Amino acid sequence: MSKVQLIGAWFSPFLKRVEITLKMKGVEYEYIEVDLINKPPLILHHNPVHQKVPILIHDGKTIVESAVILEYIDEVWKGPNILPKDPYQRARARFWADFIDQKCVPATRKALWCRGEVQVNAIREAREALKILECEVKDKKFFGGDQIDYVDIIGSFLAYWMRIFDEVVGLHLFTQDELPSLCKWADELCDNKYIKEHLPDKERLADRVRGHAKTTRSV
Amino acid sequence: MSKVQLIGAWFSPFLKRVEITLKMKGVEYEYIEVDLINKPPLILHHNPVHQKVPILIHDGKTIVESAVILEYIDEVWKGPNILPKDPYQRARARFWADFIDQKCVPATRKALWCRGEVQVNAIREAREALKILECEVKDKKFFGGDQIDYVDIIGSFLAYWMRIFDEVVGLHLFTQDELPSLCKWADELCDNKYIKEHLPDKERLADRVRGHAKTTRSV
């Protein structure tokens, strides 16, 4: 049996993507929690380039970057497909996952944690990006159709973390009035059996964010 | 026979990634040049989210974003593998391609076209990122080993475009002294049969950059 270890931090939405995917595939693993403030040598050893989590170690081989890890898990282990089988649908899934990671996540983070002109621009960018996702998920249960797939797992940051951050900071980016389909998708996603057991406790996460909001004024 | 169309602009390094990959796979296609200053409705129609090129249209299906297009081509057409077959090596290739696109390309672009504090920070980031690539390609002919692969194709921006821009702007980011292995790789890559026929004319590209450098002070 292969040895699978996963290094992460409890609050990380990027870690949770990997945990959700391993769970969907039925892969057993050893979880190693690390402190991201006082980073242990383990992180530098396995991820010298980015020095971030999650880090997956499979039979001694290290894989980093959550989107890359998800594709690796999908290729190595049997079980439900994470990416669609059809090349065109796979391309679409990669496009939307990339859109979430390169547009929505940076813009919403800046909108939440920056101030001044940077924040004003980021709020506009975040609203535009979320509106695009709203159109894409309209009339669908999940981005993957009736079942969650790669895009939904990548998007779990928006569905759970970002909505909590938005509530704590009071930005009101993610509202029922402006994004009804995205809100419906987020509710369905957070209620999914694979997703909900991996979501960190809402109050603990909100407390962490309140501390972060007091000290952080830039990203 | 399937119908393949590719929409692009002659100077785009992202277009060239797709042309190189189609060539390697032996895929015939119709090329459609567009003006990116006065964007035609064709771009908005096929790529409403990013409104960029390249755009691949395969039997009526549209695929955008060069890294996504490369994976699509590799999955659909036979011929030499663009990504390695082994899942771990594929994950490594995706990691380095993402590193080039998310770290090296934005930092070198800002270093070249911005001014003031933004430029100073971008130059430091670009040097650090290129140094990491220098270590990775040391003692290798290509990132893909003896043959070019996905990472080399993604990296062609650095090997050709960025070196020309660097020369024109006079930043000296990409020098033999600082990056000997990366310079050797870049020379080998630009001399590769699949790559060299798709590189735009150096003088024409340099002229375009000189015009760009005069008018642009931000990205």
GROMACS .gro file of C-alpha atoms in nm:
model
  438
    1MET     CA    1   0.000   0.000   0.000
    2SER     CA    2   0.132   0.342  -0.088
    3LYS     CA    3   0.223   0.596   0.179
    4VAL     CA    4   0.046   0.929   0.154
    5GLN     CA    5   0.123   1.227   0.376
    6LEU     CA    6  -0.034   1.569   0.361
    7ILE     CA    7   0.121   1.877   0.519
    8GLY     CA    8  -0.111   2.170   0.584
    9ALA     CA    9  -0.263   2.428   0.816
   10TRP     CA   10  -0.619   2.381   0.947
   11PHE     CA   11  -0.758   2.709   0.811
   12SER     CA   12  -0.612   2.682   0.459
   13PRO     CA   13  -0.871   2.661   0.179
   14PHE     CA   14  -0.594   2.525  -0.044
   15LEU     CA   15  -0.527   2.238   0.196
   16LYS     CA   16  -0.898   2.160   0.208
   17ARG     CA   17  -0.911   2.124  -0.171
   18VAL     CA   18  -0.664   1.837  -0.138
   19GLU     CA   19  -0.840   1.678   0.160
   20ILE     CA   20  -1.174   1.686  -0.024
   21THR     CA   21  -1.019   1.525  -0.332
   22LEU     CA   22  -0.839   1.253  -0.134
   23LYS     CA   23  -1.168   1.178   0.045
   24MET     CA   24  -1.358   1.157  -0.287
   25LYS     CA   25  -1.100   0.909  -0.414
   26GLY     CA   26  -1.104   0.712  -0.089
   27VAL     CA   27  -0.730   0.762  -0.030
   28GLU     CA   28  -0.607   0.722   0.328
   29TYR     CA   29  -0.336   0.963   0.440
   30GLU     CA   30  -0.143   1.090   0.736
   31TYR     CA   31  -0.210   1.457   0.807
   32ILE     CA   32   0.068   1.680   0.942
   33GLU     CA   33  -0.038   2.022   1.078
   34VAL     CA   34   0.226   2.296   1.062
   35ASP     CA   35   0.256   2.649   1.197
   36LEU     CA   36   0.275   2.895   0.907
   37ILE     CA   37   0.399   3.180   1.127
   38ASN     CA   38   0.704   2.984   1.247
   39LYS     CA   39   0.752   2.768   0.941
   40PRO     CA   40   0.924   2.438   1.022
   41PRO     CA   41   1.219   2.312   0.808
   42LEU     CA   42   0.979   2.050   0.668
   43ILE     CA   43   0.812   2.317   0.451
   44LEU     CA   44   1.138   2.458   0.320
   45HIS     CA   45   1.262   2.107   0.247
   46HIS     CA   46   0.956   1.999   0.048
   47ASN     CA   47   0.853   2.330  -0.107
   48PRO     CA   48   1.166   2.547  -0.134
   49VAL     CA   49   1.021   2.756  -0.417
   50HIS     CA   50   0.694   2.876  -0.264
   51GLN     CA   51   0.735   2.768   0.102
   52LYS     CA   52   0.361   2.714   0.125
   53VAL     CA   53   0.112   2.440   0.207
   54PRO     CA   54  -0.049   2.210   0.103
   55ILE     CA   55   0.230   1.963   0.034
   56LEU     CA   56   0.145   1.608  -0.072
   57ILE     CA   57   0.408   1.337  -0.027
   58HIS     CA   58   0.328   1.015  -0.210
   59ASP     CA   59   0.579   0.732  -0.166
   60GLY     CA   60   0.854   0.987  -0.111
   61LYS     CA   61   0.758   1.206  -0.409
   62THR     CA   62   0.660   1.564  -0.327
   63ILE     CA   63   0.383   1.746  -0.512
   64VAL     CA   64   0.291   2.107  -0.434
   65GLU     CA   65   0.040   2.369  -0.550
   66SER     CA   66  -0.318   2.262  -0.486
   67ALA     CA   67  -0.441   2.268  -0.848
   68VAL     CA   68  -0.141   2.057  -0.953
   69ILE     CA   69  -0.200   1.816  -0.662
   70LEU     CA   70  -0.566   1.772  -0.760
   71GLU     CA   71  -0.472   1.672  -1.115
   72TYR     CA   72  -0.206   1.435  -0.976
   73ILE     CA   73  -0.454   1.265  -0.742
   74ASP     CA   74  -0.704   1.232  -1.027
   75GLU     CA   75  -0.444   1.066  -1.249
   76VAL     CA   76  -0.300   0.830  -0.986
   77TRP     CA   77  -0.604   0.701  -0.797
   78LYS     CA   78  -0.923   0.540  -0.922
   79GLY     CA   79  -1.263   0.654  -0.799
   80PRO     CA   80  -1.490   0.933  -0.921
   81ASN     CA   81  -1.336   1.158  -1.185
   82ILE     CA   82  -1.225   1.495  -1.049
   83LEU     CA   83  -1.172   1.641  -1.397
   84PRO     CA   84  -1.414   1.545  -1.676
   85LYS     CA   85  -1.297   1.268  -1.912
   86ASP     CA   86  -1.376   1.458  -2.233
   87PRO     CA   87  -1.080   1.679  -2.343
   88TYR     CA   88  -1.299   1.980  -2.425
   89GLN     CA   89  -1.478   1.959  -2.090
   90ARG     CA   90  -1.139   1.915  -1.919
   91ALA     CA   91  -1.016   2.230  -2.094
   92ARG     CA   92  -1.325   2.417  -1.975
   93ALA     CA   93  -1.272   2.293  -1.619
   94ARG     CA   94  -0.906   2.406  -1.626
   95PHE     CA   95  -1.013   2.743  -1.767
   96TRP     CA   96  -1.264   2.807  -1.488
   97ALA     CA   97  -1.034   2.678  -1.215
   98ASP     CA   98  -0.763   2.911  -1.343
   99PHE     CA   99  -1.014   3.198  -1.358
  100ILE     CA  100  -1.102   3.140  -0.992
  101ASP     CA  101  -0.737   3.116  -0.884
  102GLN     CA  102  -0.595   3.397  -1.098
  103LYS     CA  103  -0.886   3.644  -1.096
  104CYS     CA  104  -1.137   3.580  -0.818
  105VAL     CA  105  -0.903   3.477  -0.534
  106PRO     CA  106  -0.647   3.763  -0.571
  107ALA     CA  107  -0.917   4.027  -0.624
  108THR     CA  108  -1.131   3.916  -0.329
  109ARG     CA  109  -0.823   3.892  -0.104
  110LYS     CA  110  -0.711   4.244  -0.195
  111ALA     CA  111  -1.068   4.371  -0.159
  112LEU     CA  112  -1.087   4.225   0.190
  113TRP     CA  113  -0.742   4.310   0.327
  114CYS     CA  114  -0.618   4.618   0.144
  115ARG     CA  115  -0.725   4.976   0.191
  116GLY     CA  116  -0.737   5.296  -0.016
  117GLU     CA  117  -0.718   5.295  -0.393
  118VAL     CA  118  -0.594   4.935  -0.408
  119GLN     CA  119  -0.907   4.822  -0.223
  120VAL     CA  120  -1.142   5.030  -0.440
  121ASN     CA  121  -0.997   4.876  -0.757
  122ALA     CA  122  -0.996   4.528  -0.607
  123ILE     CA  123  -1.362   4.555  -0.504
  124ARG     CA  124  -1.453   4.646  -0.863
  125GLU     CA  125  -1.242   4.360  -1.001
  126ALA     CA  126  -1.385   4.112  -0.750
  127ARG     CA  127  -1.744   4.214  -0.833
  128GLU     CA  128  -1.677   4.177  -1.207
  129ALA     CA  129  -1.512   3.837  -1.162
  130LEU     CA  130  -1.786   3.704  -0.935
  131LYS     CA  131  -2.053   3.828  -1.179
  132ILE     CA  132  -1.885   3.622  -1.454
  133LEU     CA  133  -1.898   3.312  -1.231
  134GLU     CA  134  -2.262   3.393  -1.150
  135CYS     CA  135  -2.347   3.370  -1.522
  136GLU     CA  136  -2.149   3.048  -1.562
  137VAL     CA  137  -2.318   2.861  -1.276
  138LYS     CA  138  -2.671   2.987  -1.354
  139ASP     CA  139  -2.916   2.699  -1.408
  140LYS     CA  140  -2.658   2.446  -1.290
  141LYS     CA  141  -2.637   2.269  -0.955
  142PHE     CA  142  -2.256   2.262  -0.964
  143PHE     CA  143  -1.991   2.379  -1.211
  144GLY     CA  144  -1.942   2.007  -1.274
  145GLY     CA  145  -2.315   1.957  -1.347
  146ASP     CA  146  -2.508   1.734  -1.105
  147GLN     CA  147  -2.190   1.621  -0.928
  148ILE     CA  148  -1.908   1.832  -0.784
  149ASP     CA  149  -1.586   1.833  -0.984
  150TYR     CA  150  -1.250   2.012  -1.009
  151VAL     CA  151  -1.397   2.363  -1.052
  152ASP     CA  152  -1.628   2.321  -0.753
  153ILE     CA  153  -1.342   2.199  -0.533
  154ILE     CA  154  -1.119   2.490  -0.648
  155GLY     CA  155  -1.417   2.722  -0.593
  156SER     CA  156  -1.477   2.605  -0.234
  157PHE     CA  157  -1.267   2.904  -0.119
  158LEU     CA  158  -1.538   3.136  -0.255
  159ALA     CA  159  -1.827   2.924  -0.130
  160TYR     CA  160  -1.712   2.906   0.232
  161TRP     CA  161  -1.399   3.103   0.330
  162MET     CA  162  -1.469   3.410   0.125
  163ARG     CA  163  -1.831   3.435   0.240
  164ILE     CA  164  -1.719   3.419   0.604
  165PHE     CA  165  -1.444   3.677   0.545
  166ASP     CA  166  -1.695   3.897   0.362
  167GLU     CA  167  -1.935   3.878   0.657
  168VAL     CA  168  -1.664   3.956   0.915
  169VAL     CA  169  -1.516   4.246   0.720
  170GLY     CA  170  -1.861   4.371   0.617
  171LEU     CA  171  -1.783   4.426   0.249
  172HIS     CA  172  -2.105   4.265   0.117
  173LEU     CA  173  -1.946   4.138  -0.203
  174PHE     CA  174  -2.123   3.804  -0.193
  175THR     CA  175  -2.492   3.883  -0.154
  176GLN     CA  176  -2.812   3.702  -0.247
  177ASP     CA  177  -2.936   4.009  -0.437
  178GLU     CA  178  -2.627   4.043  -0.657
  179LEU     CA  179  -2.522   3.680  -0.690
  180PRO     CA  180  -2.830   3.457  -0.643
  181SER     CA  181  -2.699   3.162  -0.849
  182LEU     CA  182  -2.355   3.174  -0.688
  183CYS     CA  183  -2.512   3.185  -0.340
  184LYS     CA  184  -2.731   2.884  -0.426
  185TRP     CA  185  -2.425   2.698  -0.560
  186ALA     CA  186  -2.224   2.788  -0.248
  187ASP     CA  187  -2.502   2.658  -0.018
  188GLU     CA  188  -2.532   2.333  -0.215
  189LEU     CA  189  -2.154   2.289  -0.221
  190CYS     CA  190  -2.107   2.346   0.152
  191ASP     CA  191  -2.382   2.091   0.215
  192ASN     CA  192  -2.217   1.827  -0.005
  193LYS     CA  193  -2.106   1.519   0.189
  194TYR     CA  194  -1.745   1.537   0.069
  195ILE     CA  195  -1.713   1.909   0.129
  196LYS     CA  196  -1.888   1.973   0.458
  197GLU     CA  197  -1.680   1.740   0.672
  198HIS     CA  198  -1.362   1.925   0.567
  199LEU     CA  199  -1.478   2.279   0.626
  200PRO     CA  200  -1.307   2.438   0.929
  201ASP     CA  201  -1.529   2.554   1.215
  202LYS     CA  202  -1.697   2.880   1.115
  203GLU     CA  203  -1.648   3.060   1.449
  204ARG     CA  204  -1.282   2.957   1.479
  205LEU     CA  205  -1.221   3.078   1.124
  206ALA     CA  206  -1.410   3.404   1.185
  207ASP     CA  207  -1.203   3.465   1.502
  208ARG     CA  208  -0.884   3.416   1.305
  209VAL     CA  209  -1.006   3.659   1.041
  210ARG     CA  210  -1.098   3.921   1.301
  211GLY     CA  211  -0.739   3.908   1.430
  212HIS     CA  212  -0.607   3.924   1.075
  213ALA     CA  213  -0.830   4.220   0.985
  214LYS     CA  214  -0.691   4.420   1.279
  215THR     CA  215  -0.327   4.369   1.186
  216THR     CA  216  -0.328   4.351   0.807
  217ARG     CA  217  -0.358   4.639   0.569
  218SER     CA  218  -0.184   4.490   0.269
  219VAL     CA  219  -0.151   4.151   0.101
  220MET     CA  220  -1.081   1.569  -4.111
  221SER     CA  221  -1.128   1.807  -3.824
  222LYS     CA  222  -1.131   2.183  -3.872
  223VAL     CA  223  -0.878   2.376  -3.666
  224GLN     CA  224  -0.856   2.755  -3.655
  225LEU     CA  225  -0.619   2.965  -3.449
  226ILE     CA  226  -0.676   3.332  -3.376
  227GLY     CA  227  -0.371   3.535  -3.273
  228ALA     CA  228  -0.140   3.831  -3.314
  229TRP     CA  229   0.202   3.784  -3.477
  230PHE     CA  230   0.408   3.913  -3.183
  231SER     CA  231   0.229   3.719  -2.907
  232PRO     CA  232   0.448   3.467  -2.722
  233PHE     CA  233   0.129   3.300  -2.603
  234LEU     CA  234   0.012   3.246  -2.960
  235LYS     CA  235   0.351   3.099  -3.048
  236ARG     CA  236   0.320   2.839  -2.771
  237VAL     CA  237   0.012   2.706  -2.948
  238GLU     CA  238   0.167   2.722  -3.297
  239ILE     CA  239   0.475   2.532  -3.175
  240THR     CA  240   0.257   2.264  -3.014
  241LEU     CA  241   0.033   2.223  -3.321
  242LYS     CA  242   0.348   2.191  -3.535
  243MET     CA  243   0.496   1.926  -3.303
  244LYS     CA  244   0.173   1.727  -3.328
  245GLY     CA  245   0.154   1.773  -3.705
  246VAL     CA  246  -0.188   1.942  -3.690
  247GLU     CA  247  -0.285   2.159  -3.987
  248TYR     CA  248  -0.475   2.476  -3.905
  249GLU     CA  249  -0.603   2.801  -4.046
  250TYR     CA  250  -0.439   3.105  -3.888
  251ILE     CA  251  -0.639   3.425  -3.835
  252GLU     CA  252  -0.436   3.739  -3.747
  253VAL     CA  253  -0.623   4.003  -3.546
  254ASP     CA  254  -0.551   4.358  -3.436
  255LEU     CA  255  -0.532   4.374  -3.057
  256ILE     CA  256  -0.559   4.754  -3.049
  257ASN     CA  257  -0.891   4.755  -3.234
  258LYS     CA  258  -1.020   4.420  -3.118
  259PRO     CA  259  -1.263   4.262  -3.366
  260PRO     CA  260  -1.596   4.114  -3.246
  261LEU     CA  261  -1.444   3.770  -3.314
  262ILE     CA  262  -1.234   3.799  -2.997
  263LEU     CA  263  -1.525   3.909  -2.779
  264HIS     CA  264  -1.739   3.631  -2.924
  265HIS     CA  265  -1.490   3.352  -2.857
  266ASN     CA  266  -1.320   3.482  -2.544
  267PRO     CA  267  -1.568   3.710  -2.364
  268VAL     CA  268  -1.401   3.660  -2.025
  269HIS     CA  269  -1.041   3.760  -2.103
  270GLN     CA  270  -1.076   3.911  -2.455
  271LYS     CA  271  -0.728   3.788  -2.541
  272VAL     CA  272  -0.551   3.566  -2.791
  273PRO     CA  273  -0.464   3.290  -2.861
  274ILE     CA  274  -0.801   3.132  -2.931
  275LEU     CA  275  -0.819   2.778  -3.069
  276ILE     CA  276  -1.137   2.668  -3.246
  277HIS     CA  277  -1.157   2.294  -3.302
  278ASP     CA  278  -1.468   2.170  -3.485
  279GLY     CA  279  -1.661   2.467  -3.351
  280LYS     CA  280  -1.541   2.427  -2.992
  281THR     CA  281  -1.349   2.721  -2.850
  282ILE     CA  282  -1.052   2.677  -2.616
  283VAL     CA  283  -0.864   2.974  -2.468
  284GLU     CA  284  -0.566   3.039  -2.240
  285SER     CA  285  -0.242   2.905  -2.387
  286ALA     CA  286  -0.154   2.659  -2.106
  287VAL     CA  287  -0.507   2.512  -2.125
  288ILE     CA  288  -0.486   2.493  -2.505
  289LEU     CA  289  -0.153   2.305  -2.488
  290GLU     CA  290  -0.299   2.039  -2.258
  291TYR     CA  291  -0.604   2.012  -2.488
  292ILE     CA  292  -0.388   1.962  -2.797
  293ASP     CA  293  -0.180   1.701  -2.615
  294GLU     CA  294  -0.493   1.508  -2.515
  295VAL     CA  295  -0.668   1.524  -2.853
  296TRP     CA  296  -0.392   1.464  -3.107
  297LYS     CA  297  -0.137   1.187  -3.135
  298GLY     CA  298   0.231   1.260  -3.191
  299PRO     CA  299   0.511   1.341  -2.947
  300ASN     CA  300   0.396   1.389  -2.588
  301ILE     CA  301   0.387   1.753  -2.483
  302LEU     CA  302   0.342   1.668  -2.117
  303PRO     CA  303   0.526   1.366  -1.972
  304LYS     CA  304   0.321   1.046  -1.942
  305ASP     CA  305   0.420   0.974  -1.580
  306PRO     CA  306   0.180   1.149  -1.333
  307TYR     CA  307   0.461   1.271  -1.107
  308GLN     CA  308   0.658   1.413  -1.399
  309ARG     CA  309   0.336   1.569  -1.532
  310ALA     CA  310   0.281   1.732  -1.192
  311ARG     CA  311   0.638   1.867  -1.201
  312ALA     CA  312   0.585   2.002  -1.552
  313ARG     CA  313   0.262   2.174  -1.447
  314PHE     CA  314   0.437   2.317  -1.141
  315TRP     CA  315   0.720   2.472  -1.345
  316ALA     CA  316   0.489   2.596  -1.620
  317ASP     CA  317   0.276   2.765  -1.354
  318PHE     CA  318   0.589   2.908  -1.191
  319ILE     CA  319   0.691   3.064  -1.523
  320ASP     CA  320   0.343   3.203  -1.592
  321GLN     CA  321   0.259   3.322  -1.242
  322LYS     CA  322   0.601   3.436  -1.118
  323CYS     CA  323   0.852   3.492  -1.400
  324VAL     CA  324   0.626   3.645  -1.667
  325PRO     CA  325   0.448   3.903  -1.443
  326ALA     CA  326   0.770   4.002  -1.265
  327THR     CA  327   0.975   4.043  -1.584
  328ARG     CA  328   0.691   4.236  -1.750
  329LYS     CA  329   0.665   4.477  -1.457
  330ALA     CA  330   1.045   4.506  -1.439
  331LEU     CA  331   1.055   4.600  -1.807
  332TRP     CA  332   0.757   4.833  -1.833
  333CYS     CA  333   0.699   4.990  -1.491
  334ARG     CA  334   0.897   5.263  -1.323
  335GLY     CA  335   0.971   5.375  -0.966
  336GLU     CA  336   0.919   5.152  -0.665
  337VAL     CA  337   0.707   4.903  -0.861
  338GLN     CA  338   0.997   4.850  -1.102
  339VAL     CA  339   1.256   4.815  -0.825
  340ASN     CA  340   1.049   4.545  -0.653
  341ALA     CA  341   0.973   4.373  -0.984
  342ILE     CA  342   1.343   4.361  -1.079
  343ARG     CA  343   1.422   4.190  -0.747
  344GLU     CA  344   1.133   3.944  -0.794
  345ALA     CA  345   1.232   3.872  -1.154
  346ARG     CA  346   1.597   3.808  -1.057
  347GLU     CA  347   1.491   3.571  -0.779
  348ALA     CA  348   1.249   3.384  -1.005
  349LEU     CA  349   1.500   3.351  -1.289
  350LYS     CA  350   1.765   3.229  -1.044
  351ILE     CA  351   1.528   2.951  -0.935
  352LEU     CA  352   1.481   2.848  -1.300
  353GLU     CA  353   1.860   2.865  -1.348
  354CYS     CA  354   1.903   2.601  -1.075
  355GLU     CA  355   1.626   2.384  -1.220
  356VAL     CA  356   1.767   2.374  -1.575
  357LYS     CA  357   2.132   2.331  -1.468
  358ASP     CA  358   2.290   2.018  -1.621
  359LYS     CA  359   1.987   1.965  -1.844
  360LYS     CA  360   1.949   2.040  -2.213
  361PHE     CA  361   1.580   2.124  -2.178
  362PHE     CA  362   1.335   2.131  -1.889
  363GLY     CA  363   1.188   1.823  -2.057
  364GLY     CA  364   1.529   1.647  -2.064
  365ASP     CA  365   1.678   1.577  -2.407
  366GLN     CA  366   1.358   1.679  -2.587
  367ILE     CA  367   1.155   1.995  -2.548
  368ASP     CA  368   0.827   1.959  -2.361
  369TYR     CA  369   0.546   2.162  -2.204
  370VAL     CA  370   0.773   2.365  -1.972
  371ASP     CA  371   1.011   2.455  -2.255
  372ILE     CA  372   0.723   2.568  -2.475
  373ILE     CA  373   0.574   2.774  -2.191
  374GLY     CA  374   0.924   2.909  -2.121
  375SER     CA  375   0.984   3.021  -2.480
  376PHE     CA  376   0.867   3.369  -2.374
  377LEU     CA  377   1.173   3.396  -2.150
  378ALA     CA  378   1.410   3.237  -2.402
  379TYR     CA  379   1.326   3.472  -2.689
  380TRP     CA  380   1.084   3.757  -2.622
  381MET     CA  381   1.209   3.848  -2.279
  382ARG     CA  382   1.575   3.846  -2.388
  383ILE     CA  383   1.495   4.082  -2.676
  384PHE     CA  384   1.291   4.311  -2.449
  385ASP     CA  385   1.573   4.302  -2.193
  386GLU     CA  386   1.824   4.406  -2.460
  387VAL     CA  387   1.605   4.688  -2.594
  388VAL     CA  388   1.519   4.828  -2.251
  389GLY     CA  389   1.875   4.771  -2.123
  390LEU     CA  390   1.783   4.611  -1.793
  391HIS     CA  391   2.039   4.328  -1.813
  392LEU     CA  392   1.825   4.080  -1.622
  393PHE     CA  393   1.911   3.789  -1.847
  394THR     CA  394   2.293   3.778  -1.862
  395GLN     CA  395   2.548   3.503  -1.926
  396ASP     CA  396   2.725   3.589  -1.600
  397GLU     CA  397   2.420   3.561  -1.379
  398LEU     CA  398   2.223   3.294  -1.563
  399PRO     CA  399   2.467   3.075  -1.761
  400SER     CA  400   2.248   2.761  -1.765
  401LEU     CA  401   1.933   2.954  -1.854
  402CYS     CA  402   2.118   3.134  -2.138
  403LYS     CA  403   2.245   2.799  -2.271
  404TRP     CA  404   1.892   2.656  -2.250
  405ALA     CA  405   1.749   2.962  -2.425
  406ASP     CA  406   2.003   2.932  -2.710
  407GLU     CA  407   1.932   2.560  -2.752
  408LEU     CA  408   1.557   2.619  -2.741
  409CYS     CA  409   1.557   2.899  -2.998
  410ASP     CA  410   1.762   2.675  -3.226
  411ASN     CA  411   1.518   2.384  -3.196
  412LYS     CA  412   1.348   2.296  -3.526
  413TYR     CA  413   0.995   2.329  -3.388
  414ILE     CA  414   1.065   2.654  -3.209
  415LYS     CA  415   1.277   2.858  -3.448
  416GLU     CA  416   1.037   2.865  -3.739
  417HIS     CA  417   0.769   3.019  -3.515
  418LEU     CA  418   0.976   3.295  -3.359
  419PRO     CA  419   0.878   3.639  -3.489
  420ASP     CA  420   1.145   3.844  -3.666
  421LYS     CA  421   1.381   3.989  -3.405
  422GLU     CA  422   1.407   4.338  -3.556
  423ARG     CA  423   1.033   4.371  -3.611
  424LEU     CA  424   0.972   4.264  -3.250
  425ALA     CA  425   1.242   4.500  -3.120
  426ASP     CA  426   1.086   4.790  -3.315
  427ARG     CA  427   0.749   4.713  -3.161
  428VAL     CA  428   0.904   4.707  -2.815
  429ARG     CA  429   1.083   5.040  -2.872
  430GLY     CA  430   0.744   5.197  -2.951
  431HIS     CA  431   0.589   5.029  -2.650
  432ALA     CA  432   0.871   5.144  -2.418
  433LYS     CA  433   0.812   5.506  -2.519
  434THR     CA  434   0.442   5.505  -2.444
  435THR     CA  435   0.406   5.264  -2.152
  436ARG     CA  436   0.492   5.331  -1.794
  437SER     CA  437   0.262   5.082  -1.629
  438VAL     CA  438   0.123   4.736  -1.699
   0.00000   0.00000   0.00000
